[in-house]
XYZ file of C-alpha atoms in Angstrom:
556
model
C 72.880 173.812 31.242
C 69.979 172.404 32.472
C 68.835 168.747 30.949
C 65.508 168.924 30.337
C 65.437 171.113 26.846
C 68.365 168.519 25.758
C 65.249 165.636 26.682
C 63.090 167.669 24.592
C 65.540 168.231 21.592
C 66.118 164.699 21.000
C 63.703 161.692 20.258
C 61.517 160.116 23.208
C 63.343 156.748 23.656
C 60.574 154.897 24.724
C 58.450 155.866 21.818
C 58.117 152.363 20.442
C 55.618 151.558 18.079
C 54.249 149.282 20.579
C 54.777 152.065 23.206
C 53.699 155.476 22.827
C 53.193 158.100 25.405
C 49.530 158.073 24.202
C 49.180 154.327 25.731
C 50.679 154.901 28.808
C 51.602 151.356 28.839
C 54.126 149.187 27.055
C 54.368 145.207 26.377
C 56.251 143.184 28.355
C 58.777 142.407 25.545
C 59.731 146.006 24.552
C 62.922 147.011 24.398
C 62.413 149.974 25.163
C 62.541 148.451 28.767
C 66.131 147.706 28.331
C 66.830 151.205 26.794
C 65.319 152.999 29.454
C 67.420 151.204 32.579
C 70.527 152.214 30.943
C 70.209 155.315 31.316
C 71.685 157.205 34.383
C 69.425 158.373 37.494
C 68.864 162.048 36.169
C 68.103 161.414 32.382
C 65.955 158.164 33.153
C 64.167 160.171 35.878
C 63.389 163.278 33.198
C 62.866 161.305 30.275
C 59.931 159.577 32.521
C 58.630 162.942 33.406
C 58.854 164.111 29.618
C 56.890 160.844 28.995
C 54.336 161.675 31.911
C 53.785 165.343 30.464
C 53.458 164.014 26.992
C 50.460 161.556 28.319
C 48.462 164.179 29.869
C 48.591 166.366 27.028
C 47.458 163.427 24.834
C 44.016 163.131 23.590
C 44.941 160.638 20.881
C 42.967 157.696 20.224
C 44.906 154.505 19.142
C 44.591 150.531 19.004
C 46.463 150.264 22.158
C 43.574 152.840 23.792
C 40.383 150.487 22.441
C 41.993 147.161 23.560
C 42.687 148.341 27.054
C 39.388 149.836 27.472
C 37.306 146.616 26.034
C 39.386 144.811 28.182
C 38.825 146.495 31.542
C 35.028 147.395 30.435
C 34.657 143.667 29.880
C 35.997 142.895 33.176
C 33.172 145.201 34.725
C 30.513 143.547 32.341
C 31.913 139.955 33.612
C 31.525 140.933 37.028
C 28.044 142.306 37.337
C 26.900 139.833 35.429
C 28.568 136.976 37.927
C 27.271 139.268 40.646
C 23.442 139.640 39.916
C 22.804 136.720 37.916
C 22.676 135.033 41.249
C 19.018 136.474 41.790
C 17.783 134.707 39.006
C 19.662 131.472 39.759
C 18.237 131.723 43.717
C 14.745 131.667 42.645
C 15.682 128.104 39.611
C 17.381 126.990 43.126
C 13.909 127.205 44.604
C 11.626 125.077 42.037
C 15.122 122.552 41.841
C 15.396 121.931 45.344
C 12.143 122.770 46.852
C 9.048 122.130 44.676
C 7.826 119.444 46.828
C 7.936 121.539 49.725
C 4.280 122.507 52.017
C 2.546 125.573 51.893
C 4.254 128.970 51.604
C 7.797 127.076 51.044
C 6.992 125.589 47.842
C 9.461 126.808 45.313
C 11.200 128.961 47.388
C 14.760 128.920 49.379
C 14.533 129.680 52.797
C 15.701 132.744 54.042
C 19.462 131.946 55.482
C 20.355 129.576 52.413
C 19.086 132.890 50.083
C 21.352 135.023 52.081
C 24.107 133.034 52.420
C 24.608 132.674 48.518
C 23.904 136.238 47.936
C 26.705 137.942 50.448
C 28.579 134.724 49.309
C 30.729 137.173 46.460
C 30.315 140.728 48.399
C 32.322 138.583 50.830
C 34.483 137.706 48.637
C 35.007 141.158 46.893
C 35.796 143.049 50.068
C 38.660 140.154 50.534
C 40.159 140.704 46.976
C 39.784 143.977 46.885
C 42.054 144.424 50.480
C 44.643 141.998 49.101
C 44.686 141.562 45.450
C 44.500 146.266 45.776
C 48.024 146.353 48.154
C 49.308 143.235 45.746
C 48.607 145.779 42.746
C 51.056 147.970 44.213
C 53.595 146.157 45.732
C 54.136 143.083 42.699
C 52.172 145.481 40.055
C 48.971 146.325 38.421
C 48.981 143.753 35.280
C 50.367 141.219 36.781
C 47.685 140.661 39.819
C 44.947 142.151 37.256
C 45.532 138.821 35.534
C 45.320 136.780 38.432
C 41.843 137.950 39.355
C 41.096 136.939 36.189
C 41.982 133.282 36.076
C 40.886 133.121 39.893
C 37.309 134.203 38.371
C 37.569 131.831 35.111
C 38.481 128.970 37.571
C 35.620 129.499 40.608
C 32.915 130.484 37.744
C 33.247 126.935 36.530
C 33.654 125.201 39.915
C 30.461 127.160 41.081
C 28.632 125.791 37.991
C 29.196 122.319 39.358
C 28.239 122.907 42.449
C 26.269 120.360 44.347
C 25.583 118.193 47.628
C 27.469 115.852 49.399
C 26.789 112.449 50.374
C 27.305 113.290 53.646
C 28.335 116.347 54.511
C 27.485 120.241 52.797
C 24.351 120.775 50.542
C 24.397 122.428 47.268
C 24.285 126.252 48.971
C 27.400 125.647 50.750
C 29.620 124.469 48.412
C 28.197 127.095 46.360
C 28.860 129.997 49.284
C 32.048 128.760 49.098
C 32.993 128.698 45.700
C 30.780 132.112 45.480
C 33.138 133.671 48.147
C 36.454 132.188 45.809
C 34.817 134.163 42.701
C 34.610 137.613 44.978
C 37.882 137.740 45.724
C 39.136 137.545 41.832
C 36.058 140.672 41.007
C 36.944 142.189 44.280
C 40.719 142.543 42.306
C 39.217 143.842 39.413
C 37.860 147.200 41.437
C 41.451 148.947 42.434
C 43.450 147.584 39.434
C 40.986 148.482 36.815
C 40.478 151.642 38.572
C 44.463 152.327 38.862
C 45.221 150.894 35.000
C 42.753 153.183 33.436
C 43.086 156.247 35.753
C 47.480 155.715 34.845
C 46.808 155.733 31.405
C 44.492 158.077 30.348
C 45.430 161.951 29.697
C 43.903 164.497 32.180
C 41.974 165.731 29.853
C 39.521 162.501 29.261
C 40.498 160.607 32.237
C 36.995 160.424 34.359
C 35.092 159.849 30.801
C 36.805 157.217 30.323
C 36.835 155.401 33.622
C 33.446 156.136 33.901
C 32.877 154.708 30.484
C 34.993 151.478 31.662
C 32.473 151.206 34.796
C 29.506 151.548 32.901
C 29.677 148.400 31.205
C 28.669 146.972 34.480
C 25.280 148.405 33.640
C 25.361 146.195 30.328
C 26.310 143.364 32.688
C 22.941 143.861 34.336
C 21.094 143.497 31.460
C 23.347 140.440 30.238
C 22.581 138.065 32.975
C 18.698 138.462 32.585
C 18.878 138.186 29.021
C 20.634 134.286 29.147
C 18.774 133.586 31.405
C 15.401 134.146 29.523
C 17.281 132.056 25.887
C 18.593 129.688 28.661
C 14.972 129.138 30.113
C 13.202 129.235 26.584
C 15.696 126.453 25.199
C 14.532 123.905 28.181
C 10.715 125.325 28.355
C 9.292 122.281 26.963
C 11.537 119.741 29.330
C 10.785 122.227 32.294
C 6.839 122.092 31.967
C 7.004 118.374 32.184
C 9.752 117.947 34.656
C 10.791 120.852 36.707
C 14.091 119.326 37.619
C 15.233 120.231 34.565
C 15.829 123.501 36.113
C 18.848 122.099 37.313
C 20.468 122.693 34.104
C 19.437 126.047 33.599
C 21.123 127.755 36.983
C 24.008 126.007 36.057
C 24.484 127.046 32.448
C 23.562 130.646 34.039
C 26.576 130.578 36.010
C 29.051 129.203 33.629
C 28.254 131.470 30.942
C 29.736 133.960 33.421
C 33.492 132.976 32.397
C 32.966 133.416 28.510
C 34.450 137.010 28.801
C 36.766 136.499 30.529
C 38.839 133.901 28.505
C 37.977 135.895 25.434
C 40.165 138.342 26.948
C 42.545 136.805 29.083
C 45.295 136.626 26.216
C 45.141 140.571 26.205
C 45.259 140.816 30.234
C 47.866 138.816 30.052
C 50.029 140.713 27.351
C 49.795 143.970 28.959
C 52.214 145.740 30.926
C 52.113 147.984 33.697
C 51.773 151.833 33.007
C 54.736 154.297 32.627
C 53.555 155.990 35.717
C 53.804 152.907 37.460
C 57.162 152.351 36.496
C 58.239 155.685 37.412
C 57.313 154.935 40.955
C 59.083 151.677 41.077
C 62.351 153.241 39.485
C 62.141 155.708 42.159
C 61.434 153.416 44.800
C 64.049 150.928 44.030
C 66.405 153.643 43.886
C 65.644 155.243 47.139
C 65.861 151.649 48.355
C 69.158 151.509 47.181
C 70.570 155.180 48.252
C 69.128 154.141 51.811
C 71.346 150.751 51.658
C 74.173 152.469 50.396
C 74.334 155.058 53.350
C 74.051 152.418 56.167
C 76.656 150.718 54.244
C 78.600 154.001 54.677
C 77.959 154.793 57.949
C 78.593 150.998 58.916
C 82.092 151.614 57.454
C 82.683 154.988 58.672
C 82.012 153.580 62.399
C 84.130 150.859 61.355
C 87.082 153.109 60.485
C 86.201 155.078 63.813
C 87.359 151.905 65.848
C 89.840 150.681 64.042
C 91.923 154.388 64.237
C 90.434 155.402 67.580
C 93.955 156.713 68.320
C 93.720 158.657 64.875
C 92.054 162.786 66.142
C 88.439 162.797 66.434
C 86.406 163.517 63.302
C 83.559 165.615 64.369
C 82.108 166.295 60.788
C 79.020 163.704 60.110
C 79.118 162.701 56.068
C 76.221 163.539 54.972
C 74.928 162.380 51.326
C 73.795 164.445 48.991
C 69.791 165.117 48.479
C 68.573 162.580 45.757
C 65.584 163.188 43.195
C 63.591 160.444 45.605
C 64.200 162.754 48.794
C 63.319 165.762 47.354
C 60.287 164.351 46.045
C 58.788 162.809 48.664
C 58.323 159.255 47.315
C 60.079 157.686 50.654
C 56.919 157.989 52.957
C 55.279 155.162 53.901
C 51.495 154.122 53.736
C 51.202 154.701 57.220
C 53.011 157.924 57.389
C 51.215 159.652 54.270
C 47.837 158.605 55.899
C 48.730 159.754 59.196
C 48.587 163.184 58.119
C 44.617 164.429 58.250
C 44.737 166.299 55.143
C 45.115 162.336 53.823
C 43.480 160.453 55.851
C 39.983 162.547 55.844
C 40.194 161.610 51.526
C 40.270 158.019 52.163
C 37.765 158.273 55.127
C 35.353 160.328 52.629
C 36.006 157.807 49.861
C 35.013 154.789 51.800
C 32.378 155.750 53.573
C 30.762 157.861 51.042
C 31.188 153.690 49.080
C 29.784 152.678 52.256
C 26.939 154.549 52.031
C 26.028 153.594 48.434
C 26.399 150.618 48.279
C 23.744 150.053 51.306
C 21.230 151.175 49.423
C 22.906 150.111 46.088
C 22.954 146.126 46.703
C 20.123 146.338 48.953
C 18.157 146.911 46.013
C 19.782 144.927 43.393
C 20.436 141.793 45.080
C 16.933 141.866 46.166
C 15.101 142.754 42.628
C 12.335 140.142 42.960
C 11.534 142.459 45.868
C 11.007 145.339 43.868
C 9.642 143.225 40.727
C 6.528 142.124 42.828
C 6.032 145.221 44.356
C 5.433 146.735 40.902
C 3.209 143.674 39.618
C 5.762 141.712 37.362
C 6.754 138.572 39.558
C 3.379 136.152 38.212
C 2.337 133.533 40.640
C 4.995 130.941 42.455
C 2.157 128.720 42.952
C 0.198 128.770 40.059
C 2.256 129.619 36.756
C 4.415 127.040 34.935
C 7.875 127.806 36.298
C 9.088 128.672 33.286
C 7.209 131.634 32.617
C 7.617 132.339 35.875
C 11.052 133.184 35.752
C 10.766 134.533 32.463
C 8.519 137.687 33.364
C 10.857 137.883 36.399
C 13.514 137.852 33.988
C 11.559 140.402 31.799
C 11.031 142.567 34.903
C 14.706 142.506 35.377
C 15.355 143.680 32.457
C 13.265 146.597 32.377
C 13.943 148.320 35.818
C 17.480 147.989 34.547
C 16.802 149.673 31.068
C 14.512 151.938 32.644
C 17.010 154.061 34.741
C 20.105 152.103 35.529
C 22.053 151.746 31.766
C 21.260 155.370 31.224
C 22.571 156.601 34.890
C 26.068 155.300 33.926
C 26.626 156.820 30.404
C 24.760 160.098 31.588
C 28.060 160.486 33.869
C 30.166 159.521 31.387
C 29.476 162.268 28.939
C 28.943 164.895 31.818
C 31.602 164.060 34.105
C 34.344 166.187 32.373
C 31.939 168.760 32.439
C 30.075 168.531 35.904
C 33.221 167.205 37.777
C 33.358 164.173 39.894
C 32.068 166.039 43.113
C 29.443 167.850 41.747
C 27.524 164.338 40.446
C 28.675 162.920 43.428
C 26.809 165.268 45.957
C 24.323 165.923 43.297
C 23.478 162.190 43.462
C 23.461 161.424 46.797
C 21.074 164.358 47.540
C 18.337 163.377 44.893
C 18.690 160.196 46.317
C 18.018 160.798 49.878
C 15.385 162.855 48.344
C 13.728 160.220 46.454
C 13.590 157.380 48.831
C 12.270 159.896 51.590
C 9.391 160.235 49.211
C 9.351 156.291 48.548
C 9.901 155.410 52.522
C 7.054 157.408 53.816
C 4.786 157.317 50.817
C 4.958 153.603 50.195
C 2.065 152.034 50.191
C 0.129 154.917 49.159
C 1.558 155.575 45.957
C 1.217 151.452 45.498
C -2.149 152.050 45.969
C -3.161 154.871 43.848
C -0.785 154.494 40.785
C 2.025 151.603 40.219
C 3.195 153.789 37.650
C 4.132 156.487 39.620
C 6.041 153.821 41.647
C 7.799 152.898 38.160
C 8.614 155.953 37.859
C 9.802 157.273 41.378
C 12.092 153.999 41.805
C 13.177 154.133 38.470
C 14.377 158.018 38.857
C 16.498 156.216 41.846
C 18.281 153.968 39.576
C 19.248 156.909 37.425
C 20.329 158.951 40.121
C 22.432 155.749 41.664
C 24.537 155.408 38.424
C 23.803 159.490 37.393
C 25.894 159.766 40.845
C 27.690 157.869 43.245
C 27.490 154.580 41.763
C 30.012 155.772 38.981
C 32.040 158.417 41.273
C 32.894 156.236 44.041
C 34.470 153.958 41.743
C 36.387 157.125 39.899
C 37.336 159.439 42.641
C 39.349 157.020 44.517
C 41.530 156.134 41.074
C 42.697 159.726 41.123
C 43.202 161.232 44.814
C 45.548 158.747 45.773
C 49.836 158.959 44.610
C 50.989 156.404 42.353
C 52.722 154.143 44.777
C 49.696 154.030 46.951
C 46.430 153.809 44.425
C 45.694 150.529 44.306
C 45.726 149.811 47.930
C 43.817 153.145 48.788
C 41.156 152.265 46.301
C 40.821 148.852 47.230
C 39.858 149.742 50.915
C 37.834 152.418 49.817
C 35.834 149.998 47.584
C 35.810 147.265 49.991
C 33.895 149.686 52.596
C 31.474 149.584 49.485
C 31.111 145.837 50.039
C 31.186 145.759 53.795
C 27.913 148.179 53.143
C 27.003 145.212 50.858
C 26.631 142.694 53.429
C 25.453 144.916 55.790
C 22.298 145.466 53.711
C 22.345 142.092 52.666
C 22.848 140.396 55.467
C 21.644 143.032 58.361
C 18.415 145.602 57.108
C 17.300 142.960 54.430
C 16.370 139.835 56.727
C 14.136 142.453 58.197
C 11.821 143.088 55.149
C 8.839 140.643 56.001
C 8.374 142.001 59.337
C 4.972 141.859 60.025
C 3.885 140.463 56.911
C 5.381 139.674 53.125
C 7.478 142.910 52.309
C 5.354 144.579 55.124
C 8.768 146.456 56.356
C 10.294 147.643 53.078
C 9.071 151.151 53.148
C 11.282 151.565 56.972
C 13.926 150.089 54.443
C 13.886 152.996 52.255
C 13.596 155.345 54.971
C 17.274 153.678 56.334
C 18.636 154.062 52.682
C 17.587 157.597 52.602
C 19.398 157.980 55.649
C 22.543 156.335 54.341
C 22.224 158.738 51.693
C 22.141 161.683 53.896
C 26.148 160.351 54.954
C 27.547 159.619 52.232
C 26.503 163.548 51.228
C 28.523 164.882 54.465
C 31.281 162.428 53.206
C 31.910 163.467 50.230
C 32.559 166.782 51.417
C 35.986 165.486 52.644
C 36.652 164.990 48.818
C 38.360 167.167 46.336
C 37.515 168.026 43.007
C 39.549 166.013 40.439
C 38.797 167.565 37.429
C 40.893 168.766 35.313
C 43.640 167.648 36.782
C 47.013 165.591 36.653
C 47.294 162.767 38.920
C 50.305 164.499 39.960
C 49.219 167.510 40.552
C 45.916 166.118 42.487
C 48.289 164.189 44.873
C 50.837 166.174 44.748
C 53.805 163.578 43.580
């Protein structure tokens, strides 16, 4: 009689108040823990099947479901916010540390100390996310996810108190360097939040809601803008008689950046991984164990070979019998899964489809004051009190961000179910290339004859980022990849995002005042449209996801 209808027939085990199929995940203290490693190979292995069936016909929404998601969407607010609150801070660095330069310096950083502490995190990122992404499989998801955290908490303070030494590094080094510390903790937060949410969730809502989680970068955005304008307006009075007392403002910038994340470090570090995850490990540890075992026995059998060698010849080979982990699969390595091309061309279209993005993506973003003057809201370095010069930057901020960016993100989350993750995708990266073809070669034109038309055109580019790949590069990679490989697959996949990052950053950006002040920025769009045009043909390399089981899509 076969054991599954028995499985069915009698309670779920590992139904635990505190750990329901619908949560996918259960506390570390659960007992159900214990209950479940009693069991024998067979029923353990089936009752975690039952369990994975039960999640992803689950559409239940529970306490356990709203903590996990505030917790990871927080983590995405936290990071943007620590991300692209350093635009703000570069230009207070630039009435602190040079308002008694000459001439065109005056209040502004110079170019390599501006680009050092801007690529300081995407440095940073595409570190954690290598690492901290394999760690997430091989030690587990929770565990490292709470790492990142306190490695975050920790460098957003240190970075806060940055400053130069007597003899030695000025302020923007020790700040790069504490910068590139914070990276690695978000980079972490990329492939396990991904994983986390992608391992708990049923099929049915699974890309809503890890597009939901992602969005509340978008809210991050806004965030670090916003403090910085109550920041700013607390000290205005100080600042108009003493600019130095800028010096405070950057730094309570930056430090607000950890608030988040020790309001929810208690909860990061309470969870537990997800039953999926566990399934994988339990198989894992087992094959380990069956592959120990036969050596074992064919270290003996040789054994018994020389010791009888008078004894007739055995010519019959002992051969053990096929175990659940064989006949699944799970044994492969990461290098042998990948070396097949029906693999390998999913993680090559997930990163550089990331790639892709995210040169145009950060170019943009980490370079707002760009865009901000180009459309008339930057004021006058030179002439207006600093404070309200950074507050109508701030303002500006603000509203290319409200304009098109927010609503990009929950656009995909309420059509993505719908749509499908490839469809936005493609759909995305084709407006895109679209729209900065029309921005590249139109330029100064449309400057000329309407800045609202401008608005408009670069704001329809925002929408389109987060209305597209912005949010799908991030989801896609969370679901192609088996269990036992996720987190490591996403994580290079999203650090090929960040090693677009600095390319932009660090590469195409230093080449924007060419022949005058943002003379070159319409070839910049014309490269981005480009960009856009590859991460299209990428993303053909991708399958569709919807609809799903994680199983199912990589066939575990």
């Amino acid at each position: 009689m076969s054991l599954v209808p028995e499985i069915e027939a009698r309670p779920c085990v590992l139904q635990a108040p505190s750990a329901t199929p619908e949560s996918g995940f259960i506390f570390k203290d659960d007992e159900s823990v214990k209950t479940t490693n009693g069991m024998d190979g067979d029923e353990s292995f089936l009752q975690r099947q039952y369990e994975l069936a039960q999640l992803d016909q689950s559409q239940r929404v529970n306490w356990e479901m709203i903590k996990k998601l505030t917790v990871c969407g927080v983590a995405f607010l936290n990071d943007a916010y620590d991300m692209f609150a350093i635009n703000i801070v570069a230009m207070i660095l630039g009435f602190v540390y040079y308002n008694d330069a000459e001439g065109a310096d005056q209040n502004t950083v110079p170019k390599k100390w501006d680009t050092l502490i801007k690529i300081a995190v995407q440095i940073g990122c595409l570190l954690g996310q290598l690492v901290l992404g394999r760690l997430g499989d091989k030690v587990g998801r929770t565990t490292i996810y709470s790492a990142s955290l306190m490695i975050a908490i920790i460098t957003t303070i240190a970075s806060a108190f940055s400053s130069s030494m007597v003899k030695g590094f000025n302020v923007f080094i020790v700040l790069f360097i504490w910068r590139v510390l914070l990276g690695i903790g978000i980079g972490g937060d990329y492939p396990l939040t991904a994983t986390i949410i992608s391992e708990y969730c049923s099929t049915a809502n699974r890309g809503k809601l890890m597009a939901g989680v992602f969005a509340w970068q978008g809210f991050g955005n806004v965030l670090a803008p916003i403090v910085s304008i109550i920041v700013t307006a607390c000290f205005m009075s100080k600042i108009d008689a003493d600019v130095l007392y800028l010096d405070y403002v950057w730094r309570i910038i930056i430090g607000v950046g950890c608030i988040p994340g020790i309001a929810t470090l208690y909860w990061r570090l309470t969870m537990a991984d997800s039953v999926r995850f566990q399934n994988i490990s339990a198989i894992t540890r087992a094959s380990s164990m069956e592959s120990t075992r036969a050596d074992e026995e064919k270290l003996l059998a040789a054994e018994t070979r020389n010791t009888n060698s008078t004894s007739e010849p055995n010519n019959e080979v002992a051969q053990s019998p096929p175990t659940e982990n064989n006949r699944l699969g799970h044994t492969k390595t990461f290098s042998q899964y990948f070396s097949e091309w029906r693999h390998l061309k999913v993680l090559l279209g997930t990163s550089i489809a990331w790639f892709a993005l995210d040169v145009a993506f950060y170019g943009i973003n980490l370079n707002s004051a760009v865009v901000i003057d180009a459309i008339g809201f930057a004021g006058n370095l030179y002439q207006d009190k600093p404070s309200h010069f950074i507050i109508r930057n701030c303002v500006g901020n603000i509203i290319i961000n409200i304009l098109g960016s927010v609503p990009g993100y929950w656009i995909t989350v309420f059509t993505i179910e719908r749509l499908g993750r490839k469809t936005i995708q493609l759909m995305g990266f084709g407006v895109l290339a679209v729209l900065y073809v029309i921005l590249g070669f139109a330029y100064n034109q449309i400057l000329a004859k309407s800045t609202g038309a401008f608005i408009f055109l670069f704001s329809l580019a925002q929408l389109f980022q987060n209305f597209g790949p912005n949010v799908t590069t991030f989801v896609i990679p969370g679901e192609v990849f088996p269990t036992r490989f996720r987190s490591t697959a996403h994580g290079i996949s999203a650090a090929s995002g960040k090693l677009g990052a600095i390319v932009a950053q660090g590469g195409f950006l230093q080449l924007t005042n060419i022949g005058g002040h943002n003379a070159w920025i319409d070839h910049l769009l014309q490269v981005f449209a480009l960009f856009m045009c590859i991460g299209f043909l990428a993303t053909l390399w991708i399958p569709e996801t919807k609809g799903k089981s994680l199983e199912e899509i990589s066939e575990e």
